[in-house]
Amino acid sequence: MSILYVSHEGAVRFNEFLHALGSIPPATLAQRLADLEEAGVFERAVIDSRPPRVEYRLTQRGRQLRSLMNAVARFAETGAGAVK
C-alpha cells in the first residue's frame, strides 16, 4: 500500500521509491513493482536519456485504488474500530 501511496501524484523513479519508503531492500522493491506491473496497477516506462531512466506510473486500474487508500487512511486517522 505504501508503494501505491508514494505514486499517487505521478511518475516515480526507483530511487525515489527507495528514498520515500525507507528500509525496503532494493530487491524486494523491484519484485513488488514487477508484481504490480504484472497486475496492471503500474506501467513502467524507460526514458531515453543518459543514463537511461525508468519511471513507474499508476495505470487507470491503479488510480481506481485511490478511493480505497483514502478510506483506509481515514479509518486509521479516526481510530475507528479500535479495540478497547
Coordinates of C-alpha atoms in Angstrom, one line a residue:
M1 CA 0.0 0.0 0.0
S2 CA 2.9 2.4 0.7
I3 CA 4.2 1.9 -2.9
L4 CA 0.8 3.0 -4.2
Y5 CA 0.6 6.0 -1.9
V6 CA 4.1 7.2 -3.0
S7 CA 3.0 7.1 -6.6
H8 CA -0.4 8.8 -6.3
E9 CA 0.9 12.2 -7.6
G10 CA 2.5 11.0 -10.8
A11 CA 5.6 9.2 -12.2
V12 CA 8.1 7.9 -9.7
R13 CA 11.6 6.6 -10.3
F14 CA 13.0 3.6 -8.5
N15 CA 15.4 5.6 -6.3
E16 CA 12.5 7.9 -5.3
F17 CA 10.6 4.9 -4.1
L18 CA 13.6 3.7 -2.1
H19 CA 14.0 7.1 -0.5
A20 CA 10.3 7.5 0.3
L21 CA 9.8 4.0 1.7
G22 CA 12.9 3.9 3.9
S23 CA 14.0 0.5 4.9
I24 CA 12.7 -1.7 2.0
P25 CA 15.5 -3.7 0.4
P26 CA 16.0 -2.8 -3.3
A27 CA 15.4 -6.4 -4.4
T28 CA 12.1 -6.5 -2.6
L29 CA 11.0 -3.2 -4.1
A30 CA 11.9 -4.4 -7.6
Q31 CA 9.9 -7.6 -7.1
R32 CA 6.8 -5.6 -5.7
L33 CA 7.0 -3.2 -8.6
A34 CA 7.2 -6.1 -11.1
D35 CA 4.2 -7.8 -9.4
L36 CA 2.2 -4.5 -9.5
E37 CA 3.1 -4.0 -13.2
E38 CA 2.0 -7.6 -14.0
A39 CA -1.3 -7.0 -12.1
G40 CA -1.9 -3.9 -14.3
V41 CA -1.6 -1.4 -11.4
F42 CA 1.6 0.2 -12.7
E43 CA 3.1 0.9 -16.1
R44 CA 6.9 1.0 -16.5
A45 CA 8.4 3.5 -18.9
V46 CA 12.1 3.6 -19.9
I47 CA 13.1 7.2 -20.6
D48 CA 15.8 7.6 -23.3
S49 CA 18.4 9.7 -21.6
R50 CA 22.0 9.4 -20.4
P51 CA 21.9 7.4 -18.2
P52 CA 18.5 5.8 -19.1
R53 CA 15.8 6.4 -16.5
V54 CA 12.9 4.2 -15.6
E55 CA 9.6 5.7 -14.3
Y56 CA 6.6 4.0 -12.8
R57 CA 3.2 5.4 -13.2
L58 CA -0.2 4.2 -12.0
T59 CA -2.5 2.9 -14.7
Q60 CA -6.2 3.6 -14.8
R61 CA -6.7 0.5 -12.7
G62 CA -4.1 1.7 -10.2
R63 CA -5.7 5.1 -9.9
Q64 CA -9.0 3.4 -9.1
L65 CA -7.4 2.2 -5.9
R66 CA -7.1 5.8 -4.7
S67 CA -10.6 5.8 -3.1
L68 CA -9.8 2.6 -1.2
M69 CA -6.5 4.0 0.0
N70 CA -8.2 7.2 1.1
A71 CA -10.9 5.2 3.0
V72 CA -8.2 3.2 4.8
A73 CA -6.3 6.4 5.7
R74 CA -9.5 8.0 7.1
F75 CA -10.2 4.8 9.1
A76 CA -6.7 4.9 10.6
E77 CA -6.8 8.6 11.4
T78 CA -10.1 8.4 13.2
G79 CA -9.2 5.3 15.2
A80 CA -12.5 3.7 14.0
G81 CA -12.8 0.2 15.1
A82 CA -10.1 0.4 17.7
V83 CA -10.2 -2.4 20.2
K84 CA -10.9 -1.2 23.8

